[in-house]
Coordinates of C-alpha atoms in Angstrom, one line a residue:
Chain L
M66 CA 16.9 27.0 -7.8
T67 CA 19.4 25.2 -10.0
R68 CA 18.6 25.1 -13.7
L69 CA 18.2 21.6 -15.1
H70 CA 20.7 20.1 -17.5
W71 CA 19.3 19.7 -21.0
S72 CA 19.6 15.9 -20.7
A73 CA 17.4 16.0 -17.5
M74 CA 14.8 18.0 -19.4
I75 CA 14.8 15.4 -22.2
F76 CA 14.4 12.6 -19.7
M77 CA 11.5 14.3 -18.0
G78 CA 9.9 15.0 -21.4
L79 CA 10.3 11.3 -22.4
A80 CA 8.7 10.3 -19.1
A81 CA 5.8 12.6 -19.8
I82 CA 5.3 11.1 -23.2
V83 CA 5.3 7.5 -22.0
L84 CA 3.0 8.4 -19.1
A85 CA 0.6 10.2 -21.5
M86 CA 0.7 7.6 -24.3
P87 CA -1.9 5.1 -23.2
I88 CA -4.2 7.8 -22.0
V89 CA -3.9 9.7 -25.4
V90 CA -4.4 6.5 -27.4
V91 CA -7.5 5.5 -25.4
S92 CA -9.0 9.0 -25.7
A93 CA -8.5 8.9 -29.4
A94 CA -10.0 5.4 -29.7
A95 CA -13.3 6.9 -28.3
L96 CA -13.8 8.5 -31.7
N97 CA -13.9 5.2 -33.6
G98 CA -16.9 4.8 -35.8
G99 CA -16.8 1.0 -35.6
R100 CA -16.8 -1.4 -32.7
T101 CA -13.1 -2.0 -32.5
M102 CA -10.4 0.0 -30.7
L103 CA -8.3 1.3 -33.6
F104 CA -5.6 3.9 -33.5
P105 CA -5.7 6.2 -35.3
P106 CA -9.5 6.1 -35.2
E107 CA -11.5 5.1 -38.3
D108 CA -14.3 7.3 -39.6
P109 CA -14.3 9.5 -36.5
T110 CA -17.6 10.2 -34.8
L111 CA -18.9 11.5 -31.5
A112 CA -21.7 8.8 -31.4
R113 CA -19.9 6.9 -28.6
F114 CA -20.2 9.9 -26.3
V115 CA -24.0 10.0 -26.9
E116 CA -24.1 6.3 -26.2
F117 CA -22.2 6.6 -22.9
F118 CA -23.9 9.6 -21.5
V119 CA -27.4 9.4 -23.0
S120 CA -28.7 6.5 -25.0
E121 CA -27.4 3.3 -23.3
P122 CA -29.0 2.8 -19.9
V123 CA -26.3 0.3 -18.9
W124 CA -23.6 3.0 -18.9
R125 CA -25.9 5.7 -17.5
T126 CA -26.9 3.6 -14.5
A127 CA -23.2 2.6 -14.0
L128 CA -22.1 6.2 -14.0
Y129 CA -24.8 7.1 -11.6
N130 CA -23.7 4.2 -9.2
S131 CA -20.1 5.2 -9.5
T132 CA -20.9 8.8 -8.6
V133 CA -23.1 7.9 -5.7
I134 CA -20.6 5.4 -4.3
A135 CA -17.6 7.8 -4.8
L136 CA -19.2 10.8 -3.1
G137 CA -20.9 8.8 -0.3
S138 CA -17.8 6.7 0.6
A139 CA -15.5 9.8 0.4
A140 CA -17.8 11.7 2.8
I141 CA -17.9 8.8 5.3
A142 CA -14.2 8.3 5.0
V143 CA -13.5 11.9 5.9
L144 CA -16.0 11.8 8.8
A145 CA -14.4 8.7 10.2
A146 CA -10.9 9.9 9.6
W147 CA -11.4 13.2 11.5
P148 CA -11.7 11.8 15.1
M149 CA -8.9 9.3 14.5
A150 CA -6.5 12.0 13.2
Y151 CA -7.6 14.4 16.0
W152 CA -7.0 11.9 18.8
I153 CA -3.5 11.2 17.5
W154 CA -2.7 14.9 17.3
K155 CA -4.3 15.7 20.7
R156 CA -3.0 12.8 22.8
S157 CA -0.7 10.7 20.6
D158 CA -1.3 7.7 22.8
T159 CA -0.8 4.1 21.7
G160 CA -4.5 3.3 21.5
S161 CA -5.1 6.1 19.0
K162 CA -2.1 5.1 16.9
A163 CA -3.2 1.5 16.9
L164 CA -6.7 2.5 15.7
A165 CA -5.2 4.6 12.9
G166 CA -2.9 1.7 11.9
L167 CA -5.9 -0.6 11.8
A168 CA -7.8 1.8 9.6
A169 CA -4.8 2.1 7.2
M170 CA -4.6 -1.7 6.8
P171 CA -7.2 -2.3 4.0
F172 CA -5.4 0.3 1.9
A173 CA -2.0 -1.2 2.4
L174 CA -2.8 -4.8 1.8
P175 CA -3.8 -6.4 -1.6
P176 CA -7.3 -5.2 -2.4
I177 CA -8.4 -8.6 -3.6
V178 CA -8.0 -10.1 -0.1
F179 CA -10.0 -7.2 1.5
G180 CA -12.6 -7.7 -1.2
V181 CA -13.0 -11.4 -0.6
G182 CA -13.3 -10.7 3.1
L183 CA -15.9 -8.0 2.6
G184 CA -17.8 -10.3 0.3
F185 CA -18.1 -12.8 3.1
M186 CA -19.0 -10.2 5.7
W187 CA -21.8 -8.7 3.7
A188 CA -23.1 -12.1 2.8
F189 CA -23.5 -12.9 6.5
T190 CA -25.1 -9.5 7.4
G191 CA -27.4 -9.5 4.3
G192 CA -25.8 -6.4 2.8
L193 CA -24.3 -8.2 -0.2
G194 CA -25.3 -6.5 -3.5
T195 CA -26.6 -3.3 -1.9
I196 CA -25.3 0.2 -2.7
W197 CA -24.9 1.2 1.0
A198 CA -22.7 -1.9 1.5
A199 CA -20.6 -0.7 -1.4
I200 CA -20.4 2.8 0.0
L201 CA -19.3 1.5 3.5
S202 CA -16.8 -0.9 1.9
H203 CA -15.1 1.9 -0.1
A204 CA -15.1 4.1 2.9
A205 CA -13.2 1.5 4.9
L206 CA -10.8 0.9 2.0
F207 CA -9.9 4.6 1.5
V208 CA -10.2 6.0 5.0
A209 CA -6.4 5.9 5.1
L210 CA -6.2 8.8 2.6
P211 CA -8.1 11.5 4.5
L212 CA -6.4 10.2 7.7
V213 CA -3.1 11.1 6.2
T214 CA -4.1 14.5 4.7
I215 CA -5.9 15.6 7.9
S216 CA -3.0 14.6 10.1
I217 CA -0.7 16.7 7.9
G218 CA -3.2 19.5 8.2
L219 CA -3.3 19.2 12.0
Q220 CA 0.5 19.4 12.2
S221 CA 0.4 22.7 10.4
V222 CA -2.1 24.3 12.9
D223 CA -0.4 27.3 14.5
R224 CA 0.5 26.5 18.1
A225 CA 0.5 30.2 19.0
H226 CA -3.2 30.4 18.2
L227 CA -4.0 27.4 20.3
D228 CA -2.1 28.9 23.3
A229 CA -3.8 32.2 22.8
A230 CA -7.2 30.5 22.8
A231 CA -6.3 28.5 25.9
T232 CA -5.2 31.6 27.8
M233 CA -8.4 33.3 27.0
G234 CA -10.4 30.4 28.4
A235 CA -11.7 28.8 25.3
T236 CA -13.0 25.3 25.7
E237 CA -11.8 22.4 23.6
G238 CA -15.0 22.7 21.5
V239 CA -14.6 26.4 20.9
T240 CA -10.9 26.1 20.0
F241 CA -11.8 23.3 17.6
R242 CA -14.5 25.3 15.9
T243 CA -12.7 28.6 15.6
I244 CA -9.1 27.5 15.0
V245 CA -8.5 23.9 14.2
L246 CA -11.4 23.3 11.8
P247 CA -10.9 26.4 9.6
Q248 CA -7.1 26.0 9.4
T249 CA -7.4 22.3 8.4
L250 CA -10.2 22.7 5.9
P251 CA -8.1 22.5 2.7
Y252 CA -6.5 19.3 4.0
T253 CA -9.9 17.9 4.8
A254 CA -11.1 18.7 1.3
S255 CA -7.9 17.1 -0.2
G256 CA -8.6 14.0 1.7
F257 CA -12.1 14.0 0.4
F258 CA -11.0 14.4 -3.2
F259 CA -8.3 11.7 -2.9
A260 CA -10.8 9.2 -1.5
M261 CA -13.4 10.2 -4.1
V262 CA -11.2 9.8 -7.1
L263 CA -9.8 6.4 -6.0
S264 CA -13.2 5.1 -5.1
F265 CA -14.5 6.2 -8.6
N266 CA -11.7 4.1 -10.2
E267 CA -11.8 1.1 -8.0
F268 CA -13.3 -2.2 -9.1
I269 CA -11.8 -5.2 -7.4
V270 CA -13.4 -4.7 -4.0
M271 CA -16.5 -3.5 -5.8
F272 CA -16.7 -6.8 -7.8
F273 CA -16.9 -8.9 -4.6
V274 CA -19.2 -6.6 -2.8
S275 CA -21.7 -5.9 -5.6
S276 CA -22.2 -9.6 -6.3
S277 CA -23.5 -8.8 -9.8
A278 CA -26.5 -7.0 -8.3
F279 CA -25.4 -3.6 -9.7
S280 CA -22.3 -2.3 -11.4
T281 CA -20.2 0.8 -11.6
V282 CA -18.4 2.0 -14.7
T283 CA -15.1 0.4 -14.0
L284 CA -16.8 -2.8 -12.8
Q285 CA -18.9 -2.9 -16.0
I286 CA -15.6 -2.7 -18.1
F287 CA -14.0 -5.3 -15.8
N288 CA -16.9 -7.7 -16.3
S289 CA -16.8 -7.4 -20.1
L290 CA -13.1 -7.9 -20.2
R291 CA -13.4 -11.2 -21.9
N292 CA -15.3 -9.7 -24.9
G293 CA -12.6 -7.1 -25.4
F294 CA -12.6 -3.3 -25.1
T295 CA -15.0 -1.1 -27.1
P296 CA -14.8 2.6 -28.0
T297 CA -17.7 3.4 -25.6
M298 CA -15.5 2.2 -22.8
A299 CA -12.9 4.7 -24.0
V300 CA -15.4 7.5 -23.5
A301 CA -15.5 6.3 -19.8
A302 CA -11.7 6.6 -19.7
I303 CA -11.9 10.2 -20.9
T304 CA -14.6 11.0 -18.3
F305 CA -12.6 9.5 -15.5
I306 CA -9.3 11.1 -16.4
T307 CA -11.1 14.5 -16.6
V308 CA -12.6 14.0 -13.2
S309 CA -9.2 13.2 -11.7
V310 CA -7.5 16.2 -13.3
V311 CA -10.3 18.5 -12.1
A312 CA -10.2 17.1 -8.5
F313 CA -6.5 17.3 -8.2
S314 CA -6.4 20.8 -9.7
L315 CA -8.9 21.8 -7.0
V316 CA -6.7 20.3 -4.4
A317 CA -3.7 22.3 -5.8
R318 CA -5.8 25.4 -6.1
F319 CA -7.0 25.5 -2.5
G320 CA -4.2 23.6 -0.8
D321 CA -0.5 23.2 -1.1
L322 CA 0.0 20.0 -3.2
P323 CA 3.8 19.8 -2.9
R324 CA 3.5 20.0 0.9
L325 CA 0.6 17.5 1.0
M326 CA 2.9 15.1 -0.9
G327 CA 5.6 15.6 1.7
A328 CA 7.8 18.3 0.2
D329 CA 10.1 20.3 2.5
Q330 CA 8.3 23.4 3.6
T331 CA 11.4 25.5 4.2
R332 CA 12.4 25.6 0.6
D333 CA 11.1 28.2 -1.9
Chain B
M574 CA -17.2 35.2 48.2
S575 CA -13.8 34.0 49.1
S576 CA -14.4 30.5 47.8
E577 CA -15.3 32.0 44.3
S578 CA -12.0 33.9 44.1
I579 CA -10.0 30.7 44.7
D580 CA -11.9 29.0 41.9
I581 CA -10.6 31.4 39.2
G582 CA -8.0 30.0 36.9
L583 CA -8.8 26.4 37.7
P584 CA -10.5 24.2 35.2
K585 CA -14.1 23.8 35.9
A586 CA -13.9 20.2 36.9
T587 CA -17.2 20.2 38.8
E588 CA -19.7 21.1 36.1
P589 CA -23.3 20.3 36.9
A590 CA -23.7 16.6 36.3
S591 CA -24.6 16.3 32.6
L592 CA -25.0 13.4 30.2
A593 CA -22.6 14.9 27.7
P594 CA -19.3 13.3 28.9
I595 CA -20.9 9.9 29.2
L596 CA -22.5 10.2 25.8
G597 CA -19.1 11.3 24.4
K598 CA -17.4 8.3 25.9
V599 CA -20.1 5.9 24.5
A600 CA -19.8 7.5 21.1
R601 CA -16.1 7.0 21.2
V602 CA -16.3 3.3 22.1
V603 CA -19.0 2.8 19.4
F604 CA -16.8 4.5 16.9
R605 CA -13.8 2.4 17.7
V606 CA -15.8 -0.8 17.5
L607 CA -17.1 0.3 14.1
V608 CA -13.5 0.9 12.8
V609 CA -12.5 -2.5 14.0
C610 CA -15.6 -4.1 12.4
F611 CA -15.0 -2.6 9.0
C612 CA -11.2 -2.7 8.8
L613 CA -10.3 -5.9 10.6
T614 CA -13.3 -8.3 10.4
P615 CA -13.0 -8.9 6.6
F616 CA -9.4 -10.2 7.2
L617 CA -10.4 -12.3 10.2
L618 CA -13.3 -13.8 8.2
V619 CA -10.9 -14.8 5.4
I620 CA -8.7 -16.5 7.9
A621 CA -11.6 -18.3 9.6
I622 CA -13.2 -19.4 6.3
S623 CA -9.9 -20.7 5.0
L624 CA -10.2 -23.4 7.7
G625 CA -13.8 -24.3 6.6
E626 CA -14.9 -27.4 4.9
K627 CA -16.0 -27.6 1.3
I628 CA -18.9 -29.9 0.6
E629 CA -18.9 -31.5 -2.9
G630 CA -21.5 -30.0 -5.2
A631 CA -22.6 -27.5 -2.5
A632 CA -21.3 -24.6 -0.6
W633 CA -19.2 -24.9 2.5
V634 CA -19.5 -25.2 6.3
W635 CA -17.5 -23.9 9.2
G636 CA -14.7 -26.2 10.3
F637 CA -11.2 -26.6 11.4
E638 CA -9.1 -28.4 8.8
F639 CA -6.0 -27.6 6.9
T640 CA -6.9 -29.4 3.7
H641 CA -7.0 -26.2 1.7
Y642 CA -3.5 -25.3 2.7
E643 CA -2.4 -28.8 1.9
R644 CA -3.9 -28.4 -1.5
F645 CA -2.1 -25.1 -1.9
F646 CA 1.3 -26.5 -1.1
A647 CA 1.0 -30.1 -2.5
G648 CA -2.0 -30.2 -4.8
A649 CA -5.6 -31.6 -4.5
D650 CA -4.6 -35.2 -4.9
W651 CA -2.0 -35.2 -2.1
P652 CA -0.6 -37.6 -0.7
N653 CA -1.2 -39.8 -3.8
S654 CA 0.4 -37.4 -6.2
Y655 CA 2.2 -34.1 -5.9
S656 CA 1.3 -30.9 -7.7
G657 CA 2.9 -27.6 -7.2
I658 CA 0.6 -25.6 -9.4
Y659 CA -0.5 -23.2 -6.8
L660 CA 3.0 -22.6 -5.5
Q661 CA 3.8 -21.8 -9.1
K662 CA 1.0 -19.2 -9.2
L663 CA 2.5 -17.7 -6.0
W664 CA 5.9 -17.7 -7.7
Y665 CA 4.5 -15.8 -10.7
S666 CA 2.9 -13.2 -8.4
L667 CA 6.3 -12.7 -6.9
Y668 CA 8.2 -12.9 -10.2
Y669 CA 6.2 -10.2 -12.0
A670 CA 6.4 -7.9 -9.0
L671 CA 10.1 -8.7 -8.6
I672 CA 10.9 -7.4 -12.1
A673 CA 8.3 -4.6 -12.4
A674 CA 8.9 -2.9 -9.0
P675 CA 12.7 -2.3 -9.5
I676 CA 12.2 -1.1 -13.1
A677 CA 9.7 1.5 -11.9
V678 CA 11.9 2.6 -9.0
V679 CA 15.1 2.8 -11.1
T680 CA 13.4 5.0 -13.8
A681 CA 11.3 7.0 -11.3
F682 CA 14.3 7.9 -9.2
P683 CA 16.1 10.3 -11.6
F684 CA 12.8 11.7 -12.6
T685 CA 11.8 12.5 -9.1
Y686 CA 15.2 14.0 -8.4
F687 CA 14.8 16.4 -11.4
L688 CA 11.2 17.1 -10.3
T689 CA 12.2 18.3 -6.9
R690 CA 14.7 20.7 -8.5
L691 CA 11.9 22.5 -10.4
T692 CA 10.0 25.6 -9.1
R693 CA 7.1 25.0 -6.7
R694 CA 4.7 25.9 -9.4
A695 CA 6.1 23.5 -12.0
Q696 CA 6.1 20.8 -9.4
T697 CA 2.4 21.4 -8.7
V698 CA 1.5 21.0 -12.4
W699 CA 3.6 17.8 -12.6
L700 CA 2.0 16.4 -9.4
I701 CA -1.5 17.0 -10.8
F702 CA -0.5 15.0 -13.9
L703 CA 1.1 12.2 -11.9
L704 CA -1.8 11.9 -9.4
S705 CA -4.3 11.8 -12.2
S706 CA -2.3 9.0 -13.9
L707 CA -1.9 7.2 -10.6
S708 CA -5.6 7.2 -9.7
L709 CA -6.6 6.1 -13.2
S710 CA -8.2 2.7 -13.0
E711 CA -6.2 -0.4 -14.0
V712 CA -8.9 -1.2 -16.6
F713 CA -8.2 2.0 -18.5
I714 CA -4.5 1.6 -18.3
V715 CA -4.7 -1.9 -19.7
M716 CA -7.1 -0.7 -22.3
G717 CA -4.4 1.8 -23.5
W718 CA -1.6 -0.7 -23.6
D719 CA -3.9 -3.2 -25.2
V720 CA -4.2 -0.8 -28.2
L721 CA -0.6 0.2 -28.1
L722 CA 0.6 -3.4 -28.3
S723 CA -2.1 -4.7 -30.6
N724 CA -1.1 -6.2 -33.9
R725 CA -3.3 -4.0 -36.0
S726 CA -2.7 -0.5 -34.6
G727 CA 0.1 -0.8 -32.1
L728 CA 3.8 -1.3 -31.8
P729 CA 4.0 -4.4 -34.1
M730 CA 2.3 -2.3 -36.8
V731 CA 4.7 0.6 -36.3
L732 CA 7.7 -1.8 -36.5
R733 CA 6.3 -3.5 -39.6
E734 CA 5.6 -0.2 -41.4
L735 CA 9.1 1.1 -40.5
G736 CA 10.6 -2.0 -42.0
I737 CA 12.2 -3.0 -38.7
T738 CA 10.4 -6.4 -38.7
D739 CA 11.8 -7.2 -42.1
W740 CA 15.3 -6.0 -41.0
M741 CA 15.0 -8.3 -38.0
K742 CA 14.0 -11.2 -40.2
A743 CA 17.0 -10.6 -42.4
T744 CA 19.5 -10.3 -39.6
G745 CA 18.2 -13.2 -37.5
W746 CA 17.0 -11.1 -34.6
F747 CA 13.5 -12.2 -35.4
D748 CA 14.4 -15.8 -34.3
V749 CA 15.7 -14.3 -31.0
A750 CA 12.4 -12.5 -30.6
R751 CA 10.5 -15.8 -31.2
E752 CA 12.6 -17.5 -28.6
W753 CA 11.6 -14.8 -26.2
G754 CA 8.0 -15.3 -27.0
L755 CA 7.7 -11.9 -28.7
A756 CA 6.8 -13.1 -32.2
S757 CA 4.5 -15.4 -34.1
P758 CA 5.9 -17.2 -37.1
R759 CA 5.2 -14.3 -39.4
D760 CA 5.1 -11.1 -37.3
L761 CA 6.1 -9.6 -34.0
K762 CA 3.5 -9.9 -31.3
F763 CA 3.4 -8.8 -27.7
K764 CA 0.2 -10.3 -26.5
T765 CA 0.6 -12.4 -24.6
S766 CA 4.1 -12.0 -23.3
L767 CA 6.2 -11.4 -20.2
F768 CA 7.3 -8.1 -21.8
A769 CA 3.7 -6.8 -22.0
T770 CA 2.8 -7.9 -18.5
V771 CA 5.9 -6.3 -16.9
L772 CA 5.6 -3.2 -19.0
T773 CA 2.1 -2.5 -17.9
M774 CA 2.8 -3.3 -14.3
S775 CA 5.8 -1.0 -14.2
Y776 CA 3.7 1.7 -15.8
L777 CA 0.9 1.1 -13.2
V778 CA 3.2 1.7 -10.2
W779 CA 5.5 4.3 -11.8
P780 CA 3.5 7.4 -10.5
Y781 CA 3.4 5.7 -7.1
A782 CA 7.2 5.4 -7.2
V783 CA 7.5 9.1 -7.9
I784 CA 5.0 10.0 -5.1
L785 CA 6.8 7.8 -2.6
L786 CA 10.3 9.0 -3.4
Y787 CA 9.2 12.6 -3.6
P788 CA 9.3 13.5 0.2
A789 CA 12.9 12.1 0.7
L790 CA 14.3 13.7 -2.4
S791 CA 12.7 17.1 -1.9
R792 CA 14.2 17.2 1.6
L793 CA 17.6 16.4 0.3
D794 CA 20.1 19.0 1.5
N795 CA 21.1 21.1 -1.5
S796 CA 24.2 22.5 0.3
T797 CA 26.0 19.2 0.5
V798 CA 25.4 18.6 -3.2
E799 CA 26.7 22.0 -4.0
A800 CA 29.7 21.5 -1.6
A801 CA 30.6 18.3 -3.4
R802 CA 30.2 20.1 -6.8
T803 CA 32.5 22.9 -5.7
M804 CA 35.1 20.4 -4.6
G805 CA 35.1 19.2 -8.2
A806 CA 32.9 16.1 -8.0
G807 CA 31.2 15.3 -11.3
P808 CA 27.4 14.7 -11.5
W809 CA 27.9 10.9 -11.3
A810 CA 30.2 11.1 -8.3
V811 CA 27.7 13.4 -6.5
M812 CA 24.9 10.9 -7.2
R813 CA 27.0 8.0 -6.0
T814 CA 28.6 9.5 -2.9
V815 CA 26.1 12.1 -1.7
I816 CA 22.6 11.5 -3.0
L817 CA 22.3 7.7 -3.1
P818 CA 23.6 7.1 0.4
T819 CA 21.1 9.6 1.9
V820 CA 18.1 8.1 0.1
R821 CA 19.1 4.5 0.3
I822 CA 16.4 3.6 2.9
P823 CA 13.5 5.4 1.1
L824 CA 14.6 3.7 -2.2
I825 CA 14.4 0.2 -0.7
G826 CA 11.2 1.1 1.2
T827 CA 9.5 2.3 -2.0
T828 CA 10.6 -0.8 -3.9
L829 CA 9.0 -3.0 -1.1
L830 CA 5.7 -1.0 -1.1
L831 CA 5.4 -1.2 -4.9
F832 CA 6.2 -4.9 -4.7
V833 CA 3.3 -5.4 -2.3
F834 CA 1.0 -3.3 -4.5
L835 CA 1.9 -5.4 -7.5
L836 CA 1.1 -8.7 -5.7
G837 CA -2.6 -7.8 -6.0
V838 CA -2.6 -6.8 -9.7
Y839 CA -5.3 -8.6 -11.6
V840 CA -6.3 -7.1 -15.0
S841 CA -2.8 -6.7 -16.4
V842 CA -2.1 -10.3 -15.7
T843 CA -5.4 -11.7 -17.2
V844 CA -5.0 -9.6 -20.3
F845 CA -1.3 -9.7 -21.0
A846 CA 0.1 -12.9 -19.4
D847 CA -0.2 -16.4 -20.8
P848 CA -2.9 -18.5 -18.9
S849 CA -0.2 -20.9 -17.8
Q850 CA 1.6 -18.0 -16.1
H851 CA -1.3 -16.5 -14.2
T852 CA -0.9 -15.3 -10.6
L853 CA -2.4 -16.1 -7.3
A854 CA -4.8 -13.0 -7.5
V855 CA -6.3 -14.5 -10.7
S856 CA -6.7 -17.9 -9.0
I857 CA -8.3 -16.4 -5.9
Y858 CA -10.9 -14.7 -8.1
G859 CA -11.6 -18.0 -9.9
S860 CA -12.1 -19.9 -6.6
V861 CA -14.3 -17.3 -4.9
R862 CA -16.5 -16.1 -7.7
G863 CA -15.4 -17.6 -10.9
S864 CA -15.6 -21.0 -12.5
T865 CA -14.3 -23.3 -9.7
L866 CA -16.4 -21.9 -6.8
N867 CA -14.6 -23.1 -3.7
A868 CA -14.8 -20.4 -1.1
P869 CA -12.6 -22.0 1.6
F870 CA -9.8 -22.7 -0.9
G871 CA -10.1 -19.1 -2.3
A872 CA -9.9 -17.9 1.3
A873 CA -6.8 -20.1 2.0
Q874 CA -5.1 -18.6 -1.1
S875 CA -6.0 -15.1 0.1
V876 CA -4.4 -15.9 3.5
I877 CA -1.2 -16.9 1.7
L878 CA -1.2 -13.7 -0.3
L879 CA -2.0 -11.7 2.8
I880 CA 0.9 -13.3 4.7
T881 CA 3.3 -12.7 1.8
A882 CA 2.2 -9.1 1.5
G883 CA 2.3 -8.6 5.3
L884 CA 5.9 -10.0 5.5
F885 CA 7.1 -7.4 3.0
L886 CA 5.2 -4.6 4.7
V887 CA 6.7 -5.5 8.1
L888 CA 10.1 -5.5 6.4
S889 CA 9.6 -2.0 5.1
Q890 CA 8.4 -0.9 8.5
I891 CA 11.5 -2.3 10.2
L892 CA 13.6 -0.5 7.6
V893 CA 11.9 2.8 8.3
S894 CA 12.2 2.6 12.1
Y895 CA 15.9 1.5 11.7
A896 CA 16.5 4.6 9.5
E897 CA 14.8 6.8 12.1
K898 CA 16.9 5.5 14.9
R899 CA 20.1 6.2 13.1
R900 CA 19.1 9.8 12.6

């Protein structure tokens, strides 16, 4: 491993500062005693945290909705991604690949277009403004993420184990349960966390699907954009960044984050 | 007895007739139909509704007319008068993305290169940080830059306190800033400005740029770099002759993907861009759910955005397959 030049380290340090700057400023703004976002905060207080988590039902309900939609849609996305990733891995035929390509489309194209389309679709089927429609919409939007992580996981399954299982007469089901599933579990979990965190933060698709019937935290902030930001919203930002850091730390703890992101395995 | 011994080693093709395989097949078909329903139908609906007919003072009905596309390209009053206002909105969508995407890639490239030279452990910590920033909602990021660029507690305040604003006034740079739309008559101001919009957009996609460049740069063959160094090439020569040529395709591919991502940005533009310079995404929102309420026209604008994004995605796909063929 080559040691970095001092100028490279300074560059990385600067990048870290710029990257952290808005997050730090927002986090500090949550301490403001007044209603305006000032930095540094004026007469610091923790009252905004109480407002966000306890006393204001608007934020409490929104946080509850965000959580339900994030967990529900991530679970469905993982369940839907599994067979698609498995078919590609097992047969790698055109049909399976086309299906996976189709499933990746909502994530690749501008979310506002998918949101508009989903809004129409739920209006016709009567699901507009319901939580389950929101869960299914986010599952469709983010199914691409577990699809990618599970595919990476399947490629890492030891072929020797599969051959051994086949020689000993194991059926596809038994092989799947005893070899494939355990070895790909960290990748499945990563896919779940990726989908969960992104769903938690998403609001454009949610805007068209919710149809003002309910709101999530980010959607609530989006809807009050015209009135400006308030310190209570900054508490939401702290909560969300914490959830992301915890989720991705878990991914790193139980899986191999550099490999998941496409790093070369042969090095180190 | 003899027939059983032949059977050994062959797959048990003739299991007692059970429903399981049929059920499995049915489940498979149902699953595929569901995927198509959820991932393709919304896009098809947008296309179908863009051809619908808007009824004055009411909703809309199905139809087959191109009036909404006509309005997009030539204005509502065509053919009596021409207005290119929606084409202009499309242009602003492209314009912001065209500036912000390359800025993000150019600054993320050296960063990613250094990142891949670190130990695996350090890389993991950086990746957690980058992914957390990447997944953070656009509303929070805009919230942060809103404070950082605000007159009372942001960059204008810092520059004023440091005396830079006064220095700029004395040397005439202040007038330049005014010309660029970065100052009011008395003070520097960044809201609303092109600078603030592009800055926030670049920030938004910067972690994406790192994540997208990461695979290519971490697979870079270190031995060729070292060979070039041993032969006396300086760091810049190595970058120009060894590293850049090998990652040229991923660099262009990343820029295209960021570009597509930026086409759909909404909050940064509404908060930081002047209303006369708003993008197609903002206009779609207005037509479908906002003040103007014209679903077919909103759908037509969505189709235009979809085609624009699709073109660039196809372009990046062609690039990738071209690069794979050359390998």
